[in-house]
Each structure stands twice: as C-alpha cells, then as structure tokens.
Coordinates of C-alpha atoms and ligand atoms in Angstrom, one line a residue:
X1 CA 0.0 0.0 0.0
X2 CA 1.0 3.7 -1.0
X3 CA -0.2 5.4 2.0
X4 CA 1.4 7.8 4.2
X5 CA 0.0 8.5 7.6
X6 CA -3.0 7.2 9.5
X7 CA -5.7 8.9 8.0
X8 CA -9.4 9.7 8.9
X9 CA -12.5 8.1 7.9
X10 CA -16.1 8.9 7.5
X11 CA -19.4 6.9 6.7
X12 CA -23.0 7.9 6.3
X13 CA -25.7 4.7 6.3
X14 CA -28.5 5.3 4.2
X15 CA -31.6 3.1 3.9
X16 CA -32.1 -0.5 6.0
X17 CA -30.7 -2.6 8.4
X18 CA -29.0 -4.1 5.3
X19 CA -27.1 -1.4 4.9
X20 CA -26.2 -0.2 8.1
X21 CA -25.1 -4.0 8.9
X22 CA -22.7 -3.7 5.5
X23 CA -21.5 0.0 7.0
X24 CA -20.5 -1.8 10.4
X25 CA -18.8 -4.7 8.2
X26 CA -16.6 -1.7 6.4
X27 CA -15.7 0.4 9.5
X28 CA -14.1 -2.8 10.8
X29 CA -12.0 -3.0 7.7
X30 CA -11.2 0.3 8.1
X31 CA -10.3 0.3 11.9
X32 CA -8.2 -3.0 10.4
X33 CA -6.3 -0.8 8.4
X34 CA -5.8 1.9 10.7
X35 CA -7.8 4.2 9.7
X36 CA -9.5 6.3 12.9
X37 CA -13.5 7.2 12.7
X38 CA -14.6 10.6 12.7
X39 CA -18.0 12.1 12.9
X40 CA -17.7 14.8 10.9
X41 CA -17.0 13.9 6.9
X42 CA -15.5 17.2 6.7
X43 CA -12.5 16.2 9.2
X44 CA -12.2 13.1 7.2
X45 CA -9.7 11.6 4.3
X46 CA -11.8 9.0 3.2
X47 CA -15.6 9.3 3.4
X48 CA -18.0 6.3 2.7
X49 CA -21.8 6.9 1.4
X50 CA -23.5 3.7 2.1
X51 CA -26.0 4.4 -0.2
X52 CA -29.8 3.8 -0.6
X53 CA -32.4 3.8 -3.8
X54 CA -35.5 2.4 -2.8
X55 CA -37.4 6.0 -3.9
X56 CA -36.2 8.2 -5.8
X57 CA -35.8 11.0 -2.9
X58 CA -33.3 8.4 -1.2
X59 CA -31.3 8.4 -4.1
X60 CA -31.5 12.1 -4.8
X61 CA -30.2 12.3 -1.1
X62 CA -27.0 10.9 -1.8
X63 CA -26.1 13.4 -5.1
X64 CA -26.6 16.8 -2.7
X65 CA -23.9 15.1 -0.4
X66 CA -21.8 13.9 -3.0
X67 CA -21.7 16.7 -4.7
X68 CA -20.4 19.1 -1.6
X69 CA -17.7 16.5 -0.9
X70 CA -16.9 16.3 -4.6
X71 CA -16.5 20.4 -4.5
X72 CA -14.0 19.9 -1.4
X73 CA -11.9 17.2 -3.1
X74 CA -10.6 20.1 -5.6
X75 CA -9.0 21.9 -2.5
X76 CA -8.0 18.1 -1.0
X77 CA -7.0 16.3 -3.6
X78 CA -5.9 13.4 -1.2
X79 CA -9.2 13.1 -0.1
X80 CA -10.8 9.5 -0.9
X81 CA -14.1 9.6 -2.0
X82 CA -16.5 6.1 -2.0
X83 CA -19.6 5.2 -2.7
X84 CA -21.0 1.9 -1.2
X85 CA -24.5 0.6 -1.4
X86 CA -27.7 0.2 -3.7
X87 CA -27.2 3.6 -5.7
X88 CA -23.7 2.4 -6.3
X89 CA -24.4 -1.0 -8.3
X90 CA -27.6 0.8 -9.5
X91 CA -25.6 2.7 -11.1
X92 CA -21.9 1.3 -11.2
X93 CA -19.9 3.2 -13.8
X94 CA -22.4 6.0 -15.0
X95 CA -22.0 7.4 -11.5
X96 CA -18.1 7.2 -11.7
X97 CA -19.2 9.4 -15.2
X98 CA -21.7 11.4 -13.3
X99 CA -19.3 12.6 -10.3
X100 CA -15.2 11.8 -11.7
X101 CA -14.4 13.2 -8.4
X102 CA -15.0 9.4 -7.0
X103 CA -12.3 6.8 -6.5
X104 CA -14.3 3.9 -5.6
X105 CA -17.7 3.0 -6.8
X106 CA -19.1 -0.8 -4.8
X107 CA -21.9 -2.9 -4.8
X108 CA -23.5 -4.0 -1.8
X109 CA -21.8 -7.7 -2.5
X110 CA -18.2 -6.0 -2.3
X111 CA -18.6 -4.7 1.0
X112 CA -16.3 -7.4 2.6
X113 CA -14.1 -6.8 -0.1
X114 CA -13.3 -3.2 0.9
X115 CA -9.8 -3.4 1.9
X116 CA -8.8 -4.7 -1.9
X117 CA -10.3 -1.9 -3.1
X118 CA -9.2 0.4 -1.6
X119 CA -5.6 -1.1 -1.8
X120 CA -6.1 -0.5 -5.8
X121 CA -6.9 2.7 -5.2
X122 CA -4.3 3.9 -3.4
X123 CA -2.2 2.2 -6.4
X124 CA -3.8 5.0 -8.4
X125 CA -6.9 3.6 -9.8
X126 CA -10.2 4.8 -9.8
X127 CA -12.4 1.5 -9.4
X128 CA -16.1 0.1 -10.2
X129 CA -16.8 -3.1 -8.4
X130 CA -20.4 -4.3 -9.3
X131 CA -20.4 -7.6 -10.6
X132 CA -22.3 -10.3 -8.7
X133 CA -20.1 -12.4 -7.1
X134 CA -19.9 -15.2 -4.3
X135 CA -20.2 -13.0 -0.5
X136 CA -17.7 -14.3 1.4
X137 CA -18.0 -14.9 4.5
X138 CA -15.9 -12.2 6.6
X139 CA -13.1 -12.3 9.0
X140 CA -12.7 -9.3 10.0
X141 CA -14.7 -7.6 13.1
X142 CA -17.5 -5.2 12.6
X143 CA -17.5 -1.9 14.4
X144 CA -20.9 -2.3 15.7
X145 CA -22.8 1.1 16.7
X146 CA -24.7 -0.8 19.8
X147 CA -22.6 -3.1 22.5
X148 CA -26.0 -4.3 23.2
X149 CA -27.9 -4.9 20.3
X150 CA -26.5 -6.3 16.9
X151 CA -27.3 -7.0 13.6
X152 CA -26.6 -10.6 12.6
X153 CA -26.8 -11.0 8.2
X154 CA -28.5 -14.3 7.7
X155 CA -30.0 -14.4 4.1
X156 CA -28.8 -11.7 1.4
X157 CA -30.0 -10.7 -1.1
X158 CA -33.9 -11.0 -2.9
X159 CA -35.3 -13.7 -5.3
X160 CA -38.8 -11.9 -5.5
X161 CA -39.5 -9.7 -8.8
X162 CA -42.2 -7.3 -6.8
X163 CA -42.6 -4.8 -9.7
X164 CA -41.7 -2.1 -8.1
X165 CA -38.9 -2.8 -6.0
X166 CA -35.0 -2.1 -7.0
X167 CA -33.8 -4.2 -4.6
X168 CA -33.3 -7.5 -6.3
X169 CA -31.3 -5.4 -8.8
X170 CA -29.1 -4.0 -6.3
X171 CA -29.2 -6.5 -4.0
X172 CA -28.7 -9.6 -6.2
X173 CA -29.8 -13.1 -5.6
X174 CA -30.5 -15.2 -2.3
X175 CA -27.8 -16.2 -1.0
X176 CA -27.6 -17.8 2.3
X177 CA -25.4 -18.3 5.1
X178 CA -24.6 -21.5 6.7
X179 CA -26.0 -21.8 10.3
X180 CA -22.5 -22.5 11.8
X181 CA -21.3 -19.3 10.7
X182 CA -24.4 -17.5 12.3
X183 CA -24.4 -19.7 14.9
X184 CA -20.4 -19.1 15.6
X185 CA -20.9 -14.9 15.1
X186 CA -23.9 -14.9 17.6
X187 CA -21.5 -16.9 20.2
X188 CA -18.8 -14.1 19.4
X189 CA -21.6 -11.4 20.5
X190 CA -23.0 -13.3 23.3
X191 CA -18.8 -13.4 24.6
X192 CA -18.4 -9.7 24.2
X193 CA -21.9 -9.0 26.5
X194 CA -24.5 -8.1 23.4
X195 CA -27.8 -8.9 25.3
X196 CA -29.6 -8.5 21.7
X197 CA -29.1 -10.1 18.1
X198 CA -31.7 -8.9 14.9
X199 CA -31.4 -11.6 12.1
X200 CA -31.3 -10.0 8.9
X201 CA -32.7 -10.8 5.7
X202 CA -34.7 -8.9 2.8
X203 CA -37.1 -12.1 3.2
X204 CA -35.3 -14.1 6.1
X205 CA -38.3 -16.4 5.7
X206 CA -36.5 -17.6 2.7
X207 CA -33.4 -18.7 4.4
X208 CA -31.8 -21.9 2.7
X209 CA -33.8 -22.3 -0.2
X210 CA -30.3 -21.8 -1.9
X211 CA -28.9 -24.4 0.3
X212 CA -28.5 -27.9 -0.6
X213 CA -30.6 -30.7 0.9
X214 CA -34.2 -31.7 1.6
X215 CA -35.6 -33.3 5.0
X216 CA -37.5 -36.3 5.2
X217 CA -40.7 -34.0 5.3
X218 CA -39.9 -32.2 2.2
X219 CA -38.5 -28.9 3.4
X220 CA -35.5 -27.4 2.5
X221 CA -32.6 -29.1 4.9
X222 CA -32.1 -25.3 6.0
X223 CA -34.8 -23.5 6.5
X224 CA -35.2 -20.1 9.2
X225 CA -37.6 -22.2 11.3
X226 CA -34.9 -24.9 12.0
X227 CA -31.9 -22.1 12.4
X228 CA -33.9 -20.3 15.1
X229 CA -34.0 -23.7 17.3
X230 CA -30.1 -23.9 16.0
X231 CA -29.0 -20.6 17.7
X232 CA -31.5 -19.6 20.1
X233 CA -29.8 -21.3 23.4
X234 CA -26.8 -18.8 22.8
X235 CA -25.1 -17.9 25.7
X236 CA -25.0 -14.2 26.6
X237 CA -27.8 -13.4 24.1
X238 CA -30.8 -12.9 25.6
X239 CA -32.8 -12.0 23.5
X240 CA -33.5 -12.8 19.2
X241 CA -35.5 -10.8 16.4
X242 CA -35.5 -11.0 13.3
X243 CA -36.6 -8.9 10.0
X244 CA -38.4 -9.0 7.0
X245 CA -40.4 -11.7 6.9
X246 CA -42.2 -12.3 3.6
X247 CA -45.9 -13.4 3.8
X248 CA -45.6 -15.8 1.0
X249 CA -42.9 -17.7 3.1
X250 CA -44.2 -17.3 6.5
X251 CA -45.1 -20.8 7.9
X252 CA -47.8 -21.8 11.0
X253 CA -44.4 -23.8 11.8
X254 CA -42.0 -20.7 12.8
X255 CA -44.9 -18.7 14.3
X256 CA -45.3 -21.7 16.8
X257 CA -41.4 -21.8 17.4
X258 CA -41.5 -18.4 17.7
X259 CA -44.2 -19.3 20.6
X260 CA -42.0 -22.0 22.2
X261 CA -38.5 -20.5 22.1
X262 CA -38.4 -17.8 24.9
X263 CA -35.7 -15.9 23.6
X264 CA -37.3 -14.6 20.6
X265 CA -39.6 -11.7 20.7
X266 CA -42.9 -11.3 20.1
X267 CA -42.7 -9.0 17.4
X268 CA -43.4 -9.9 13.3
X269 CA -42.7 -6.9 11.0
X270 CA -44.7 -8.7 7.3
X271 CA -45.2 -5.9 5.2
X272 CA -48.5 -6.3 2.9
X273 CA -47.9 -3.7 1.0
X274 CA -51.3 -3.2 -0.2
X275 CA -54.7 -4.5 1.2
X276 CA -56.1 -5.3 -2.9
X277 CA -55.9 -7.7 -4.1
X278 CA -55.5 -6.6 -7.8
X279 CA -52.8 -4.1 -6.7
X280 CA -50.9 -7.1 -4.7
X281 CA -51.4 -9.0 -8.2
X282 CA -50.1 -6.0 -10.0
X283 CA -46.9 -5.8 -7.5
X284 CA -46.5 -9.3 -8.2
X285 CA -46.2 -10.5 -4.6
X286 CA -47.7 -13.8 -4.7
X287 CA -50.4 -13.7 -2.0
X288 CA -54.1 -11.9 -1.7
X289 CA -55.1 -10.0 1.5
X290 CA -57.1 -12.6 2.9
X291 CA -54.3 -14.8 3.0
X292 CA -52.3 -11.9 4.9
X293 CA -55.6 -11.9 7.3
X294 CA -54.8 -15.4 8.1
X295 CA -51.3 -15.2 8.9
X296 CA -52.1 -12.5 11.7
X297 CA -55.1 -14.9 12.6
X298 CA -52.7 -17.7 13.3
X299 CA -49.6 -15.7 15.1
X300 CA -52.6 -14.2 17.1
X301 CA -53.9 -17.9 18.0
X302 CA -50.7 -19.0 19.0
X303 CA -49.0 -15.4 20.5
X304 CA -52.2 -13.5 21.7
X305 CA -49.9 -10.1 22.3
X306 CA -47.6 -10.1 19.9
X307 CA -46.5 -6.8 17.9
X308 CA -47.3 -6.4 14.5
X309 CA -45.3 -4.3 12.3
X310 CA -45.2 -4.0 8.3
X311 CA -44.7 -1.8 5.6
X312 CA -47.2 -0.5 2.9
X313 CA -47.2 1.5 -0.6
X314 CA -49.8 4.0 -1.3
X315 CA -50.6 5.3 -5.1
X316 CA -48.9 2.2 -6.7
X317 CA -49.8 2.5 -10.8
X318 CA -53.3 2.4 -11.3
X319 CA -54.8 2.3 -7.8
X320 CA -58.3 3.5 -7.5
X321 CA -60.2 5.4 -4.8
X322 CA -61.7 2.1 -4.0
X323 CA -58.7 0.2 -4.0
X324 CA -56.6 2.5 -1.6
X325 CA -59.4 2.0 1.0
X326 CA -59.3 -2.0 1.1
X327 CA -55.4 -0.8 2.6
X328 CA -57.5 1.5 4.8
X329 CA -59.7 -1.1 6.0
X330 CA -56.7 -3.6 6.2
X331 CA -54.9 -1.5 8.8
X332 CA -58.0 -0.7 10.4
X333 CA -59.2 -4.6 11.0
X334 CA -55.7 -5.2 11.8
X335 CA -54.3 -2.8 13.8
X336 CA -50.9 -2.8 13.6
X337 CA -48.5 -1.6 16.2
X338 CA -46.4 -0.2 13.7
X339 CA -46.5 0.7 9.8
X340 CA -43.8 2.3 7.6
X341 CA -45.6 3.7 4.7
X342 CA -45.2 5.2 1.4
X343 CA -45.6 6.8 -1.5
X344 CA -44.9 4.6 -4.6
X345 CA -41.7 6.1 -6.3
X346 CA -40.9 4.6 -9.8
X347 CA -37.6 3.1 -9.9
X348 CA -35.3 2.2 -12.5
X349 CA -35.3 -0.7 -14.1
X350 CA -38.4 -2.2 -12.6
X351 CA -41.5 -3.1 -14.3
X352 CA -43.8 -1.2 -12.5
X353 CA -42.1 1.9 -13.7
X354 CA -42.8 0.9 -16.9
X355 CA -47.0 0.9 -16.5
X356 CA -48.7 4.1 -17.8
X357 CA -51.4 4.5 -15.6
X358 CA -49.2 6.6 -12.6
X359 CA -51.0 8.3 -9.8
X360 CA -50.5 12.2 -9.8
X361 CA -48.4 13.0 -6.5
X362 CA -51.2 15.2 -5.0
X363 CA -53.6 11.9 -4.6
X364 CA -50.6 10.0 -3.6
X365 CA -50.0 12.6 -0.6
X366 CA -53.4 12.4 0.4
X367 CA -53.6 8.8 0.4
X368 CA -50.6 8.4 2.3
X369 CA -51.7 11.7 5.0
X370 CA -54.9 9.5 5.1
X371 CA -53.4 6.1 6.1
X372 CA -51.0 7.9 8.4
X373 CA -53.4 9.2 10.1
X374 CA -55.4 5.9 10.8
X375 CA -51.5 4.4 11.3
X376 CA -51.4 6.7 14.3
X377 CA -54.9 6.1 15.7
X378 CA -54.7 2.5 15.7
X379 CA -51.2 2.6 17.0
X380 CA -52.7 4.4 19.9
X381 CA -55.2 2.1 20.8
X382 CA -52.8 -0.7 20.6
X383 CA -50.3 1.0 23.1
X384 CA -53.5 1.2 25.5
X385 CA -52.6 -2.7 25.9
X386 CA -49.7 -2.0 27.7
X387 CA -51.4 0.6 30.7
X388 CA -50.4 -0.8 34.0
X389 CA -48.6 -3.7 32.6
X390 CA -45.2 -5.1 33.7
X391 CA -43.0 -4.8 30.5
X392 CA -39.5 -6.4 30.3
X393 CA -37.4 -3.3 28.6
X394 CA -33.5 -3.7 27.3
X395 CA -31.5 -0.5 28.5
X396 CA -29.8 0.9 25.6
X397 CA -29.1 4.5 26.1
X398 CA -30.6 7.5 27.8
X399 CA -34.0 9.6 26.7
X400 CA -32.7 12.5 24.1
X401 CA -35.2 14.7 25.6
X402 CA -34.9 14.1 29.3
X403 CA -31.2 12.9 30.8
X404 CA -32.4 12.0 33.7
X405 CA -34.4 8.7 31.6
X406 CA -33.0 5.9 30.0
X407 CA -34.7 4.0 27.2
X408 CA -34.9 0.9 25.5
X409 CA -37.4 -1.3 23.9
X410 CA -39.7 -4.0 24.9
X411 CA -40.3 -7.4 23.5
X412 CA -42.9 -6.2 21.3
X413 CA -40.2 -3.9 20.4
X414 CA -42.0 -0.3 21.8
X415 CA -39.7 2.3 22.9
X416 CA -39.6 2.8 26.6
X417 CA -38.5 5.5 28.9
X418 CA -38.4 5.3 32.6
X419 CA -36.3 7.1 35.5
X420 CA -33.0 5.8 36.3
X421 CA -28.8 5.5 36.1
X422 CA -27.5 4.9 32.4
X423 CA -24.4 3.6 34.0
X424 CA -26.0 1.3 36.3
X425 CA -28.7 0.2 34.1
X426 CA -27.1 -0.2 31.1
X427 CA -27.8 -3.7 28.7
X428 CA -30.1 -4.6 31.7
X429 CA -33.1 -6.3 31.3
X430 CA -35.9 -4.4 34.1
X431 CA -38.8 -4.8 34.6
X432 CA -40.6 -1.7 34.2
X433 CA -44.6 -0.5 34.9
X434 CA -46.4 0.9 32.2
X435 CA -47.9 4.3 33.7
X436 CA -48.0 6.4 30.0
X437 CA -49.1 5.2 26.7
X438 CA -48.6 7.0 23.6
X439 CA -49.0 5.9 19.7
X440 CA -45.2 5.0 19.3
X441 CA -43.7 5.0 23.0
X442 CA -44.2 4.0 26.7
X443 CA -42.9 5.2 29.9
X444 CA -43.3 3.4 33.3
X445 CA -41.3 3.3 36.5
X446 CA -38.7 0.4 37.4
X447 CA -39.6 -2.4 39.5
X448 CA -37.6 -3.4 42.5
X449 CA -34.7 -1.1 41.2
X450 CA -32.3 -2.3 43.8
X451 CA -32.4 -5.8 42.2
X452 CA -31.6 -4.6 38.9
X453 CA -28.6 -2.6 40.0
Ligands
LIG1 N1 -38.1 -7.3 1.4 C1 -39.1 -6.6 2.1 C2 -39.0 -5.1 1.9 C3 -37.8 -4.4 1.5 S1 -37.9 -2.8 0.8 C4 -40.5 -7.1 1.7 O1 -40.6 -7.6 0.6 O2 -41.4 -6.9 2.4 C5 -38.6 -1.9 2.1 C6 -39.9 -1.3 1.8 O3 -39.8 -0.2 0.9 C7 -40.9 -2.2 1.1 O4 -41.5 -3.0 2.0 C8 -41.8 -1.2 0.4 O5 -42.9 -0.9 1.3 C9 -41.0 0.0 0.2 N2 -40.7 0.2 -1.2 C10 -40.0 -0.6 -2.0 N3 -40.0 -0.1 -3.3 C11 -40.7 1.0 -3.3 C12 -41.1 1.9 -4.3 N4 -40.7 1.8 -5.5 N5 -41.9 3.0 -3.9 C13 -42.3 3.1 -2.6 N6 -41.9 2.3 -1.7 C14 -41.2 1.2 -2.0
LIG2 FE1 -38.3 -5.8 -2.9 FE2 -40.2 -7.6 -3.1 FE3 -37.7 -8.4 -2.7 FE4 -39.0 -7.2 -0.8 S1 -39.5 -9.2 -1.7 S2 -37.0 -6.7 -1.4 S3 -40.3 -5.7 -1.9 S4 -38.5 -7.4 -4.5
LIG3 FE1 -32.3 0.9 0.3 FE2 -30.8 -1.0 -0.6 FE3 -31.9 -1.3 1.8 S1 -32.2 0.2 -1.8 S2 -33.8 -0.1 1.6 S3 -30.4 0.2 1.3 S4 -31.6 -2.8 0.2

C-alpha cells in the first residue's frame, strides 16, 4: 500500500438494516487498516456513502452530499471519495461518469471486499466493483454502533421480482449463510456482552432455499424455522428478532417456534404492502389479502400479544379510490402496532415503472396523510394494551429529551422510557410498569430497582 500517515475516515448509512449492517462490516475494515473514525465527513480523508435507492428522494439524497464532498476534493486532492451501497451498483460506472471526483464506486456484495479496493486505489486507480459475485464470509470484526444490540446477516439478497422494488437489482440473488457461521458470530456477541441479536434478511423467511438438501418431510434441509432452534440457546444473548419476513414464506411452523422458544420476541414486522388484491397481483407479490388476514389470525392464535409491524405503498400505478381503502380497512381490522408507509416512487429498471397508468403525487400525498393518520390512531389504541402492565425493557441509552431517563425497547419492540442511572442500568433487562401510553412509545417506572442494579 501507497499510504502515508493514518488517516481519517467517515461513513454515512443510508436506507435499512441491510445497509447499516454492510457500514458496520466496512468500519471494521477500516479500523483493520488503521484508519480512525470521525463524525464529521469534513475532518475526514476517506468518506463512505452507504447508499440507498428504494425511492427516488433516497437516491437524490445521496447526489446533494456527493456533490459538496466532490467540490471539497478540488482543495483536497488526497481526499478518498466512496460510494457503497444500492445507488452504487444501481448505477456502477455511470456514477463514476456522473461525479469523476470518485475513487471507488461498490456494490452491496463487495462490502467485505473493501480493503482490496481500496488497496487498488491507493495504487492510483479509480475502481467500479459491481459484478455479482460469491459473499464471502468475513473475518474481519464489525464496528458495531450498539454493544448491546446487533445485527446478525442471515439471508442476502432478494429472489422476488415485486414490480416495483430495486432491490433485487441491487441487491442480487438469495444467498444464504450457513448456520455454523451464524451460529459461531452470535457466540462471538454473546462473549463480548450483546444482550440483543436482529437476524437479517430482505425475506429471512427464505433462508436456505439456496442451500442444498431436503428433510424427510420435504422442506429445505435449512430452513429459518430450523436455524432459530439452531441458535436460540446462545449464551449471553438474551434476547433474538429477526426482519423482514415475507408473507408468501411465512409458515404456521416458525410462528409456533416463535411461541415455544423464549428468547425470541414477540414481534413480526410482514409488510402487505397493499390490502387489494388486484394491486398485490399488480406488484407481483404472490399472496391476496385474505391470506395476509390469516397469517395475523394464526400468530394471534398462537401469541395473543404479539407486535405487528409491516410496511405499505400508497398510489402504486393504477390504484383506485376504492382500491386505496381495502389498505385502509386492512390496517383498520388489523391494527398494527407499527406501519412504515409510502408513497410509490418509480424506480429504474423495474416493471412497474414501466406501467402508464401513474397516480398524480397530489392523490398520492393524500392517500398516504390518510393512512398515516389511521397508522397513528390505531397505534394508539394498541399501546393502550400496555397501561399498567409489567414490560420487560432492554437499557440501551438515555432519553434525548430528558437525561435524567434511560430507554430501551420491549419485547414487542416499543420504545420505553423510565427514571433511572444509564451507568448502572445499562444492557439490563428491568422490569418496568407501564404508567404512559402513547401511539409510538411508553414510559413506566422500574420495579424493585435495587435488584436490577
Ligand atoms: N423485502 C421486504 C421489503 C424491502 S424494501 C419485503 O418484501 O417486504 C422496504 C420497503 O420499501 C418495502 O416493504 C416497500 O414498502 C418499500 N418500497 C420498495 N420499493 C418501493 C417503491 N418503488 N416505492 C415506494 N416504496 C417502496
Ligand atoms: Fe423488494 Fe419484493 Fe424483494 Fe421485498 S420481496 S426486497 S419488496 S422485490
Ligand atoms: Fe435501500 Fe438498498 Fe436497503 S435500496 S432499503 S439500502 S436494500
């Protein structure tokens, strides 16, 4: 390598858990090479953008910062400018056209590979790595944000073709990872005192299809069901989530070993996406909403108070009046603790964008203030469950708005505030009375605080 003295480096994450797991992956490679982080990208001599294109304002995101970094590499011209993510293989070498400020230009599936790269560029070579390739499975330790919580990658990639979505593009095909080497990375975490692991996976419901093997019953030899019973005794991790689970691969047989295996919380984030049935045959997702209806029926039979969570597109080509308010009535029979929604963005490259018949973005806005606003309500009157209750809450850090409160989340995964000590109370489980409810957060008092000390 041609380099001088330690230098400085910068990342920004933009979109998922994907990609904040793949930012954690390259600050370890970077902290490898002896690199030191820095908050501010100004103070640094390599920045990363870990970038995001799942609607078009994510990915128009990413330009305004390039661009002011770009503008400051003409006064620093040692400065090492990178571009990581979705936008990056989206785009691959038109971007390297579009900014010729940037050095390194990487898919998502190169992340591990960072060090190489950036070893060629230091040899003077400005370098597009997009190609689909084999992930490796890494060596080298993550920088992890939380020391309590982590992300754990189990499946990558996305073998769907929902019509709207970029993500298969950019994200390229399944590809799973074997459950020793999940297994063996949760150990690690469980070692260094993480109380918390999230599995990971665009569909994690998926997992091993791309493995070899069948069992006796027929399934897949690896499949997410099995892996949870695989890694769930742990020690040190107390407790196990995972996201996104896909309807069209969600079984009665995971929900009930979600039911039997105490670590893992009582939390499902399944986005529908839309609550017609048309539309969902127009996105291509391969289930109708009554078939949604009866996978909530069924985790509801076997986990009466689990959280619900999903996500859900609003003013996707050709939706009618009529149409947008089966998704109404969907959230409204349902009730979901949580819902990210959206407008639908036309990406490129995708089918959808293709389709004439696009919703002006007036109606799209109103459709999506409308299903906010019943979001809200509904996640309200779901929060009134937990009133008086005694809720188990991970410590993870202190209230933004009040010091003297620390916060953390509850099984159902509802942010939680109460009194008390970071220091003494932090990556502690405590038990904590509900005595506030609110749409999107709780706050309660500590039980027996002396015990939790
Ligand atoms: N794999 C997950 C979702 C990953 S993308 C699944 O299938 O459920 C995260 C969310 O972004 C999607 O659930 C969808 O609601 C939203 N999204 C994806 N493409 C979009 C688009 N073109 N316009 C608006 N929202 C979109
Ligand atoms: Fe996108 Fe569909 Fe894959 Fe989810 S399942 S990432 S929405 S293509
Ligand atoms: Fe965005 Fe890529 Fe995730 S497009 S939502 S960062 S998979």
């Amino acid at each position: 390598m041609t380099m001088k003295t330690p230098r400085n480096y910068h990342i920004t994450t933009f979109g998922c858990q994907m990609n904040k797991a793949d930012s954690e992956r390259m600050a370890g490679i970077l902290d490898d090479m002896g690199f030191t982080f820095v908050e501010d990208p100004d103070d640094a001599d390599i920045i990363v953008y870990n970038t995001c294109t799942i609607r078009d304002n994510a990915e128009q995101k990413v330009y305004s910062y390039l661009g002011k970094q770009a503008k400051r590499k003409h006064q620093t011209p040692e400065l090492t400018l990178v571009v990581a993510g979705c936008v990056a293989q989206q785009e691959g070498e038109a971007l390297m056209r579009r900014v010729p400020e940037l050095d390194l230009v990487l898919g998502p599936q190169h992340a591990n590979r960072l060090q190489d790269l950036l070893e060629q560029v230091f040899d003077g070579n400005q370098v597009v790595a997009t190609e689909p390739i084999h992930i490796m499975e890494d060596i080298t330790k993550p920088r992890r944000d939380s020391d309590i919580s982590a992300w754990v990658n189990v499946i990558y990639g996305c073998n769907e073709r929902c019509t709207y979505c970029v993500v298969p593009n950019v994200r390229g095909t399944e590809q799973s990872r074997m459950p020793e080497a999940i297994r063996a990375e949760m150990e690690e975490l469980g070692r260094a005192g993480y109380k918390e692991v999230t599995l990971l996976g665009q569909n994690i419901d998926a997992y091993g299809r791309d493995l070899p093997g069948v069992t006796p019953e027929g399934r897949n030899k690896y499949n997410f069901t099995d892996l949870l019973y695989y890694v769930h005794d742990v020690p040190g991790i107390e407790r196990i989530r995972f996201a996104t689970s896909h309807p069209r691969y969600f079984t009665e047989r995971l929900i009930a070993a979600c039911a039997e295996l105490p670590k893992v919380c009582e939390h499902f984030h399944i986005p529908f996406q839309s609550g017609d049935n048309d539309i969902l045959k127009a996105m291509a997702r391969g289930y109708t909403q009554e078939k949604y209806r009866r996978i909530v029926d069924k985790i509801r039979h076997y986990l009466p108070d689990a959280a619900i969570s999903a996500d859900a597109i609003v003013g996707f080509p050709g939706e009618t009046e009529a149409q947008f308010e089966n998704t109404l009535k969907l959230v409204d029979d349902i009730g979901f603790d949580q819902l990210n929604t959206a407008a639908y963005s036309p990406r490129p490259g995708t089918a959808a964008a293709k389709m004439e018949n696009e919703i002006s973005e007036e109606v799209k806005k109103d459709r999506l203030q409308r299903l906010n606003h019943l979001v809200a309500t509904k996640a309200a009157e779901r929060s009134q469950r937990y009133y008086n209750r005694i809720e188990e809450v991970l410590v993870e850090g202190v209230n933004p708005k009040d010091a003297s409160q620390v916060m953390g989340r509850t099984r159902g995964n509802r942010l939680t505030f109460f009194k008390g000590d970071l220091d003494t109370l932090r990556g502690k489980i405590v038990p904590v009375q509900i005595t506030e409810v609110r749409a999107f957060s709780l706050t309660g008092e500590a039980l027996v605080p002396a015990a939790v000390g």
